Amino acid sequence: MTTQLPPGMHLETVDDKIMTLNVGPQHPGSGHMRLIIKVDGDYIVSCDPDPGYVHRGEEKMAEYRNYIQNIPHLERPVIHDSSNILYPYCLGVEELLGIEVPERAKYIRVIAAELNRCIYILYWLAIYGIFLGHSTMFMWPAGDRELFIDLLEAMSGARVTHAYLVPGGVRNDLPSNFEERCLRQVEYFEKRLKEYEAVFYQNPLLKARTEGSGILSRTDAIRLGTTGSVLRASGVDFDVRKKEPYDVYENLDFQTIVMKEGDSYARSRVPYLEMFESCRIIKDALRKMPKSGSVRTKLKPNPKGGNDEVYRRVESGRGAIGYYIVSNNRPEPYRVKISVGSFRNLICMPYLLKGEKLGNMPAVYWGLNYWPVEADR
Amino acid sequence: MSNVIGIIRALNSGVKHLAIKRFTLRYPEQKLKFVGDGFQFNPETGVGIAGLRGRHILFHEHCTGCQLCSVACEGIAEAISMVKIHETWKHNKKAIMPQIDYGKCVFCGLCVDACPFYALYMTNDYELSSFTKSALIYTPAQLAIKPNIAQDVEIKIDDRGASHG
Ligand code: SF4
Ligand code: SF4
């Protein structure tokens, strides 16, 4: 008997040896997503990621709100990295409206973005630890994250979803003695970060599970369009902060972390090493920042953009985030398209998991720096 | 062999922490200290003053009922609605003031930026739990009260590590 199937659907032939495993749709540390994995014994035959469970329509919502009212909801996709996801939006709107940002505000924005990157990476690392059953690596980063959350709370007034960056600068000036406090906590954190090395990165148990698993070659990384730490772990020297410096990144002293191996271990290590660079940037920015001055250029109430379009991107904790904004002489943007690193990195999951052991799946999955909520927007 | 050494090293660096004070903040007993008195807006410089963005405080004598805070919140959370107040407030000709629903508010503070008469600020009070949804709606009279909370613990950093007091 043949039944008529709707177009686009097909019946699968079932192989008795192959079992289909639904991983999800649950909340594996960051947001709902599902992996449809076919296993032959312990080995993965194919993997089909199924994103879209946390789609919130951010892009559509942005068309009904004016340029300022868009701020709180645009940072919802990644509440742990909210300054970085807002950064390209602010840069883009500034270009559309022709706003000049004061020098001090540029440095404050860089500091906020780097603190946020550390918060994100520490959260990511904590989940990485617990995915591999390493509960010390869950507790330590989750505790040390508090140092940065407190700093950003002093700056912006909120622990997550800071709504701190606005087109034209930042919402408020730094509190008094912030520089001193920031420097003290960042220096302490650098010392702390070195302890992670022995407990996690030089730990033979971690190495045994991640070294040589899920290898992404340099050409594949470029061909599949990955970004961020995944790309850099495959030996490509690409960082938006270096290649297309925005705000004051060109004046600051830091390096791009590149590793050649392209395996899960390299992908777990690159963000860790990037935190050292983030600390360097913060310390450098605190030194070079003008000690006083304006931090926000006042906008007209309900500013209107001309008939124009703009694309700006920045480097976030998960790779390049780009905003394409179209305006048409109205206080609301005509279209806002967000292109995020998570979604790009998800593409290589089927390639990496093929032939891998099922037990290695969490390490490969989380090493991709994939954040379901951000990818679905 | 090198594996054994690596595991011993890892254990060793964890064991060291047995002798170090815990970082944890014992929350309901201890409360973290914040900068300032909450998020406010500086009329002179035109930017905010850093502080925690907690519950709002409404200065009745400044509020003119202009509704700009409510308009600002419309596209964000629709948390502010304007309610009738007693006619005796002379400077408030429309006799309306904001009422905030904390079941909806996301504490972005953009209403504070929008208020042209500096009548609406935010305070350090973040403990707004209640058993009913209706108790989360704060009337203008409730918003006028300055919260009185003891928040005094800070992160202490010394050579042996960081801890909360
Ligand atoms: S803080 Fe934000 S969400 Fe809350 S009332 Fe003000 S504008 Fe609305
Ligand atoms: S609080 Fe401010 S913005 Fe809101 S009605 Fe009163 S004066 Fe107007």
XYZ file of C-alpha atoms and ligand atoms in Angstrom:
558
model
C 0.000 0.000 0.000
C 1.416 3.395 -0.889
C 0.146 6.480 0.847
C 0.431 9.928 -0.643
C 2.945 11.927 1.385
C 2.890 15.718 1.533
C 5.552 17.329 -0.649
C 8.921 17.579 1.000
C 8.386 14.512 3.164
C 9.768 11.071 2.564
C 9.623 7.718 4.283
C 12.806 6.531 5.874
C 14.064 3.055 5.318
C 14.812 1.437 8.646
C 17.998 -0.454 9.228
C 17.785 -2.875 12.138
C 21.323 -2.181 13.254
C 20.902 1.610 13.398
C 19.103 3.227 16.288
C 17.715 6.759 16.185
C 18.304 8.735 19.318
C 16.581 11.996 20.147
C 18.878 14.149 22.204
C 16.485 16.796 23.368
C 14.519 18.940 22.882
C 15.625 19.704 26.387
C 17.714 22.390 27.990
C 21.320 21.239 27.801
C 22.789 24.198 29.610
C 21.794 27.074 27.398
C 18.439 26.790 25.653
C 16.250 24.224 23.989
C 17.541 22.321 21.001
C 17.366 18.825 19.584
C 19.910 16.575 17.958
C 18.585 13.636 15.960
C 21.434 11.176 16.200
C 21.640 7.807 14.496
C 23.933 5.384 16.297
C 25.411 2.075 15.287
C 26.373 0.582 18.632
C 28.402 3.290 20.281
C 29.322 5.160 17.120
C 27.408 8.021 15.558
C 26.387 7.396 11.958
C 24.713 10.706 11.324
C 23.624 13.741 13.265
C 20.884 16.151 12.299
C 20.649 19.285 14.443
C 17.148 20.653 14.799
C 17.248 24.246 16.005
C 14.329 26.658 16.290
C 12.706 25.817 19.627
C 13.491 29.198 21.126
C 12.670 31.431 18.194
C 11.324 34.715 19.566
C 11.024 36.866 16.482
C 13.568 39.453 17.604
C 14.013 40.731 14.062
C 10.300 41.287 13.542
C 9.904 42.890 16.948
C 12.622 45.370 16.074
C 10.480 46.746 13.226
C 7.820 48.023 15.629
C 10.002 49.798 18.145
C 12.077 52.912 17.842
C 15.856 52.877 17.961
C 16.045 53.231 21.739
C 13.183 50.941 22.663
C 14.869 48.156 20.711
C 17.722 47.998 23.211
C 16.203 45.862 25.985
C 14.784 43.152 23.750
C 17.740 42.886 21.358
C 20.010 41.786 24.184
C 17.665 38.990 25.276
C 19.117 36.312 22.957
C 22.371 36.149 24.938
C 21.831 37.577 28.360
C 25.347 36.565 29.406
C 26.918 38.517 26.594
C 24.434 41.342 26.323
C 26.931 44.154 25.734
C 28.463 42.358 22.776
C 25.195 41.554 21.060
C 24.123 45.175 21.423
C 27.430 46.565 20.244
C 26.975 46.215 16.466
C 23.423 47.549 16.763
C 24.724 50.689 18.433
C 27.526 51.068 15.874
C 25.041 50.642 13.036
C 22.480 53.080 14.398
C 25.216 55.623 15.063
C 26.207 55.394 11.425
C 22.589 55.673 10.260
C 21.834 58.700 12.402
C 25.265 60.276 11.977
C 26.146 60.437 15.666
C 29.656 61.053 16.931
C 30.590 59.098 20.079
C 32.730 60.782 22.768
C 36.203 59.325 23.246
C 35.650 58.296 26.858
C 32.460 56.466 25.952
C 34.344 54.407 23.377
C 36.750 53.152 26.023
C 33.951 52.441 28.475
C 32.152 50.442 25.815
C 35.254 48.372 25.131
C 35.662 47.671 28.852
C 32.007 46.662 29.147
C 32.285 44.428 26.090
C 35.416 42.674 27.388
C 33.972 42.177 30.866
C 30.921 40.687 29.208
C 33.043 38.410 27.051
C 34.710 37.062 30.195
C 31.322 36.524 31.834
C 30.161 34.602 28.809
C 33.286 32.471 28.488
C 33.252 31.632 32.199
C 29.642 30.533 31.962
C 30.481 28.529 28.880
C 33.448 26.944 30.641
C 31.323 26.069 33.670
C 28.854 24.225 31.463
C 31.712 22.588 29.561
C 33.013 21.272 32.859
C 29.689 19.862 33.958
C 29.072 18.356 30.515
C 32.225 16.328 31.001
C 31.344 15.497 34.600
C 34.005 17.766 36.085
C 32.156 19.547 38.865
C 35.154 21.563 40.095
C 35.266 23.203 36.695
C 31.616 24.019 37.124
C 31.996 25.647 40.539
C 35.150 27.648 39.926
C 34.170 29.592 36.816
C 30.643 30.069 38.142
C 32.124 31.613 41.270
C 34.773 33.712 39.544
C 32.151 35.025 37.155
C 30.772 36.883 40.138
C 33.807 39.213 40.076
C 32.912 40.441 36.612
C 29.181 40.485 37.229
C 29.802 42.756 40.203
C 31.952 45.059 38.089
C 29.330 45.321 35.376
C 26.657 45.797 37.989
C 28.598 48.740 39.383
C 28.933 50.150 35.869
C 25.453 49.579 34.552
C 23.179 48.763 37.470
C 22.100 45.297 36.357
C 23.651 41.886 36.808
C 22.551 40.525 33.447
C 20.847 42.295 30.510
C 22.681 45.502 31.230
C 21.070 47.741 28.597
C 24.245 49.782 29.036
C 25.359 50.565 25.507
C 23.150 52.983 23.600
C 23.534 54.646 20.212
C 25.635 57.661 21.105
C 27.675 56.211 23.945
C 26.786 54.592 27.259
C 23.902 55.178 29.642
C 25.892 56.452 32.605
C 29.398 57.360 33.610
C 31.578 55.025 35.664
C 31.125 55.223 39.434
C 33.929 56.805 41.442
C 36.949 54.565 42.215
C 35.815 52.102 39.544
C 39.232 52.020 37.852
C 40.970 50.952 41.016
C 38.377 48.302 41.850
C 38.321 46.951 38.313
C 42.095 46.680 38.202
C 42.210 44.848 41.530
C 39.571 42.315 40.556
C 40.970 41.728 37.066
C 44.467 41.140 38.458
C 43.116 38.704 41.011
C 41.158 36.955 38.286
C 44.264 36.497 36.139
C 45.938 34.726 39.046
C 42.881 32.553 39.485
C 42.743 31.755 35.803
C 46.186 30.168 35.946
C 44.845 27.631 38.453
C 42.399 26.342 35.863
C 45.341 25.097 33.879
C 46.324 22.287 36.279
C 42.844 21.339 37.302
C 41.259 21.238 33.871
C 43.441 21.838 30.844
C 46.444 19.734 31.854
C 44.150 17.136 33.370
C 44.808 13.813 31.571
C 41.134 12.906 31.861
C 40.045 15.931 29.860
C 42.800 15.382 27.331
C 41.834 11.762 26.851
C 38.261 12.717 26.074
C 38.807 15.727 23.866
C 42.158 15.404 22.110
C 41.755 14.160 18.595
C 37.966 14.082 18.692
C 35.839 16.075 16.261
C 38.696 17.366 14.136
C 37.802 20.309 11.910
C 40.479 21.022 9.345
C 41.481 24.514 8.345
C 39.932 24.283 4.888
C 36.691 22.825 6.251
C 36.469 25.548 8.876
C 36.661 28.175 6.145
C 34.425 26.280 3.729
C 31.660 25.766 6.304
C 31.759 29.413 7.288
C 32.483 29.002 10.988
C 33.502 31.987 13.061
C 34.970 32.877 16.413
C 36.817 30.422 18.595
C 35.945 27.462 16.333
C 37.652 29.145 13.409
C 40.653 30.181 15.446
C 41.015 26.699 16.945
C 41.377 25.391 13.365
C 44.343 27.618 12.684
C 42.716 30.597 10.964
C 43.905 33.931 12.261
C 40.673 35.864 12.146
C 39.291 38.194 14.754
C 36.970 41.081 13.890
C 38.606 43.128 16.631
C 41.897 42.923 14.748
C 40.757 42.774 11.134
C 38.047 45.454 11.211
C 38.764 47.343 14.429
C 35.781 49.215 15.787
C 35.770 51.959 18.419
C 39.201 51.969 20.058
C 40.388 48.393 19.567
C 43.147 49.518 17.228
C 44.788 51.512 20.049
C 44.767 48.588 22.441
C 47.383 45.960 22.892
C 46.261 42.351 22.468
C 46.823 39.256 20.352
C 44.614 36.853 18.500
C 44.756 33.354 19.957
C 45.181 30.741 17.237
C 45.603 26.989 17.658
C 46.376 24.562 14.869
C 44.869 21.266 16.057
C 41.207 21.895 15.309
C 40.038 19.221 17.749
C 37.707 19.539 20.742
C 40.625 20.257 23.034
C 41.749 23.247 20.985
C 38.182 24.507 20.802
C 37.907 24.343 24.575
C 41.258 26.036 25.102
C 41.016 28.995 22.734
C 38.259 30.800 24.718
C 40.230 30.177 27.911
C 43.338 31.810 26.481
C 41.191 34.623 25.137
C 40.211 35.543 28.668
C 43.853 36.446 29.359
C 43.750 38.735 26.334
C 40.466 40.241 27.529
C 42.078 41.035 30.867
C 44.959 42.643 29.012
C 42.553 44.765 26.976
C 40.665 45.871 30.082
C 43.863 46.891 31.867
C 45.152 48.694 28.798
C 41.859 50.491 28.250
C 41.729 51.599 31.884
C 45.193 53.086 31.445
C 44.528 54.860 28.160
C 40.999 56.067 28.892
C 40.479 59.840 29.160
C 39.923 60.478 32.846
C 36.922 62.744 32.385
C 34.605 63.982 29.711
C 31.241 63.335 28.232
C 30.068 59.738 27.821
C 26.897 60.130 25.800
C 25.862 62.200 22.831
C 22.269 63.184 23.347
C 19.941 62.031 20.585
C 16.913 63.967 19.416
C 13.707 62.494 20.832
C 12.504 59.778 18.474
C 15.396 60.057 16.010
C 14.726 59.160 12.384
C 17.203 57.464 10.079
C 17.370 58.484 6.426
C 16.755 56.209 3.449
C 19.802 54.165 4.182
C 21.218 50.789 5.087
C 24.195 49.751 7.121
C 26.023 46.572 8.128
C 28.297 46.466 11.150
C 29.846 43.542 12.932
C 31.800 42.887 16.090
C 33.529 39.938 17.701
C 31.451 38.379 20.454
C 32.170 35.425 22.701
C 30.780 33.126 20.015
C 32.198 34.697 16.888
C 31.210 37.563 14.651
C 27.808 39.148 15.261
C 26.596 41.319 12.398
C 23.619 43.647 12.192
C 22.142 44.707 8.901
C 19.835 47.663 9.535
C 17.645 49.350 6.912
C 15.895 52.606 7.706
C 13.292 54.490 5.705
C 12.740 57.948 7.205
C 10.840 56.617 10.156
C 11.637 56.426 13.871
C 11.542 52.632 13.623
C 14.021 50.625 11.541
C 12.534 49.128 8.387
C 14.434 45.867 8.786
C 16.934 44.508 11.270
C 18.767 41.338 10.312
C 20.962 39.750 12.939
C 23.634 37.345 11.803
C 25.096 35.433 14.716
C 28.122 33.215 15.233
C 26.237 30.400 16.972
C 24.179 29.559 13.950
C 27.205 29.489 11.685
C 29.052 27.163 14.015
C 26.111 24.791 14.258
C 26.521 23.976 10.585
C 29.646 21.912 11.174
C 28.054 19.705 13.848
C 26.920 16.913 11.429
C 30.422 16.802 9.930
C 32.207 16.671 13.249
C 30.018 14.059 14.903
C 30.097 11.522 12.106
C 32.098 8.462 13.248
C 32.495 9.900 16.724
C 31.634 7.964 19.913
C 28.307 8.945 21.465
C 30.079 9.735 24.723
C 32.115 12.424 22.981
C 29.018 14.182 21.740
C 28.684 16.676 24.648
C 32.312 17.760 24.326
C 32.018 18.316 20.582
C 28.614 19.979 20.856
C 29.562 22.446 23.556
C 32.979 23.127 22.072
C 31.236 24.598 19.047
C 30.209 27.558 21.164
C 26.642 27.127 20.060
C 24.045 29.110 21.951
C 20.566 27.945 20.911
C 18.735 31.068 22.022
C 21.037 33.274 20.020
C 20.974 31.054 16.968
C 17.162 31.039 16.896
C 16.849 34.743 17.771
C 52.978 7.574 34.493
C 52.572 11.114 33.269
C 48.820 10.579 33.512
C 49.130 9.790 37.198
C 51.242 12.890 37.769
C 48.677 15.010 35.899
C 45.814 13.681 38.002
C 47.753 14.240 41.211
C 48.524 17.796 40.138
C 44.868 18.432 39.365
C 43.761 17.018 42.720
C 46.458 18.961 44.503
C 45.378 22.300 43.090
C 41.827 21.514 44.189
C 42.830 20.374 47.667
C 44.638 23.676 48.282
C 41.246 25.321 48.292
C 40.157 23.471 51.405
C 42.211 25.903 53.434
C 40.908 29.021 51.683
C 37.854 30.973 52.741
C 34.779 30.268 50.638
C 33.786 32.808 48.063
C 30.062 32.253 48.544
C 27.840 35.092 49.681
C 25.372 33.844 52.309
C 22.550 35.683 50.699
C 19.585 36.378 52.948
C 21.886 37.035 55.915
C 24.462 38.966 53.938
C 23.627 41.436 51.227
C 25.983 42.823 48.638
C 26.791 46.507 48.759
C 26.004 48.508 45.635
C 27.368 51.810 44.471
C 25.218 54.822 45.242
C 21.521 54.978 45.931
C 20.272 53.419 42.727
C 20.119 54.529 39.129
C 19.427 58.245 38.797
C 19.630 60.822 36.080
C 21.892 63.822 36.264
C 20.167 66.909 34.846
C 23.455 68.768 34.329
C 25.424 66.277 32.267
C 22.425 64.589 30.671
C 23.613 61.087 31.522
C 22.736 58.680 34.289
C 24.395 58.260 37.672
C 25.581 54.706 38.243
C 23.616 52.618 40.696
C 21.577 49.460 40.942
C 18.469 49.393 38.803
C 15.969 48.070 41.319
C 12.467 49.196 42.244
C 11.542 52.740 41.202
C 11.040 55.707 43.454
C 8.605 58.445 42.453
C 8.930 61.974 43.747
C 5.343 63.156 43.848
C 6.260 66.825 44.096
C 8.076 66.701 40.718
C 5.732 64.503 38.695
C 3.553 66.533 36.346
C 1.647 63.653 34.811
C 3.251 64.149 31.406
C 3.090 60.386 30.646
C 6.489 60.289 28.952
C 7.638 57.413 31.156
C 4.597 55.433 30.134
C 5.246 56.196 26.456
C 8.873 55.083 26.824
C 7.809 51.809 28.390
C 5.155 51.103 25.783
C 7.534 49.411 23.373
C 9.495 47.661 26.093
C 7.285 45.991 28.676
C 4.095 48.078 28.997
C 4.681 48.011 32.719
C 3.675 51.613 33.416
C 0.064 52.681 33.407
C -1.153 56.114 34.410
C -3.651 56.140 37.270
C -5.852 58.861 38.755
C -4.615 60.553 41.913
C -6.278 63.034 44.198
C -7.065 66.400 42.604
C -5.307 68.326 45.362
C -1.889 68.007 43.657
C -1.759 71.492 42.165
C 1.255 71.069 39.885
C -0.135 67.870 38.416
C -3.014 69.321 36.384
C -3.993 66.045 34.760
C -4.057 64.394 38.192
C -2.384 61.208 36.942
C 0.774 59.458 38.049
C 2.571 56.293 36.955
C 1.785 52.937 38.483
C 4.297 50.179 37.764
C 3.568 46.491 37.360
C 6.661 44.594 38.444
C 5.333 41.421 36.912
C 6.161 43.020 33.563
C 9.000 45.463 34.254
C 12.426 44.349 32.999
C 14.365 46.979 34.994
C 15.914 48.572 31.934
C 15.639 52.054 33.406
C 14.697 53.717 30.132
C 11.700 55.351 31.845
C 14.182 57.123 34.137
C 16.028 58.436 31.090
C 12.736 59.619 29.619
C 11.329 61.563 32.579
C 11.950 65.256 31.809
C 11.213 66.446 35.361
C 13.512 64.012 37.191
C 10.585 62.616 39.148
C 11.314 58.930 38.560
C 14.504 57.261 39.780
C 15.440 53.736 40.731
C 16.475 52.393 44.122
C 18.595 49.562 45.501
C 15.562 47.459 46.427
C 15.474 44.254 44.402
C 13.479 41.928 46.650
C 10.043 42.261 45.117
C 8.627 38.804 45.548
C 5.000 38.353 46.536
C 2.402 35.613 46.696
C -0.044 37.228 44.294
C 0.394 38.928 40.969
C -1.685 41.910 42.028
C 0.698 42.644 44.894
C 3.408 43.260 42.295
C 1.538 46.309 41.010
C 2.963 49.285 42.839
C 0.703 52.320 43.145
C 2.092 55.871 43.145
C 1.851 55.920 46.933
C 3.931 52.739 47.248
C 6.452 54.019 44.734
C 7.064 57.152 46.791
C 8.482 55.217 49.761
C 12.246 55.102 50.034
C 13.352 51.532 50.775
C 15.360 50.935 53.903
C 17.684 47.957 53.469
C 21.029 47.003 54.928
C 23.459 46.119 52.133
C 27.028 46.176 53.322
C 29.049 43.119 52.228
C 31.817 43.665 49.676
C 34.241 41.356 47.902
C 37.506 41.236 49.841
C 40.655 40.268 47.971
C 43.880 39.321 49.748
C 46.859 37.073 48.953
C 44.946 33.944 49.906
C 41.977 34.580 47.692
C 38.707 36.446 47.478
C 35.771 36.168 49.831
C 32.652 37.995 50.828
C 33.399 39.562 54.228
S 12.440 50.005 33.908
Fe 11.982 49.599 31.748
S 10.399 48.012 31.819
Fe 10.514 48.872 33.881
S 8.945 50.463 33.921
Fe 10.848 51.473 33.307
S 10.871 51.439 31.069
Fe 9.325 49.966 31.771
S 7.244 60.271 36.316
Fe 8.183 61.798 34.961
S 7.715 61.103 32.901
Fe 6.337 59.993 34.281
S 4.472 61.240 34.319
Fe 5.729 61.904 36.057
S 6.934 63.625 35.248
Fe 6.098 62.549 33.455
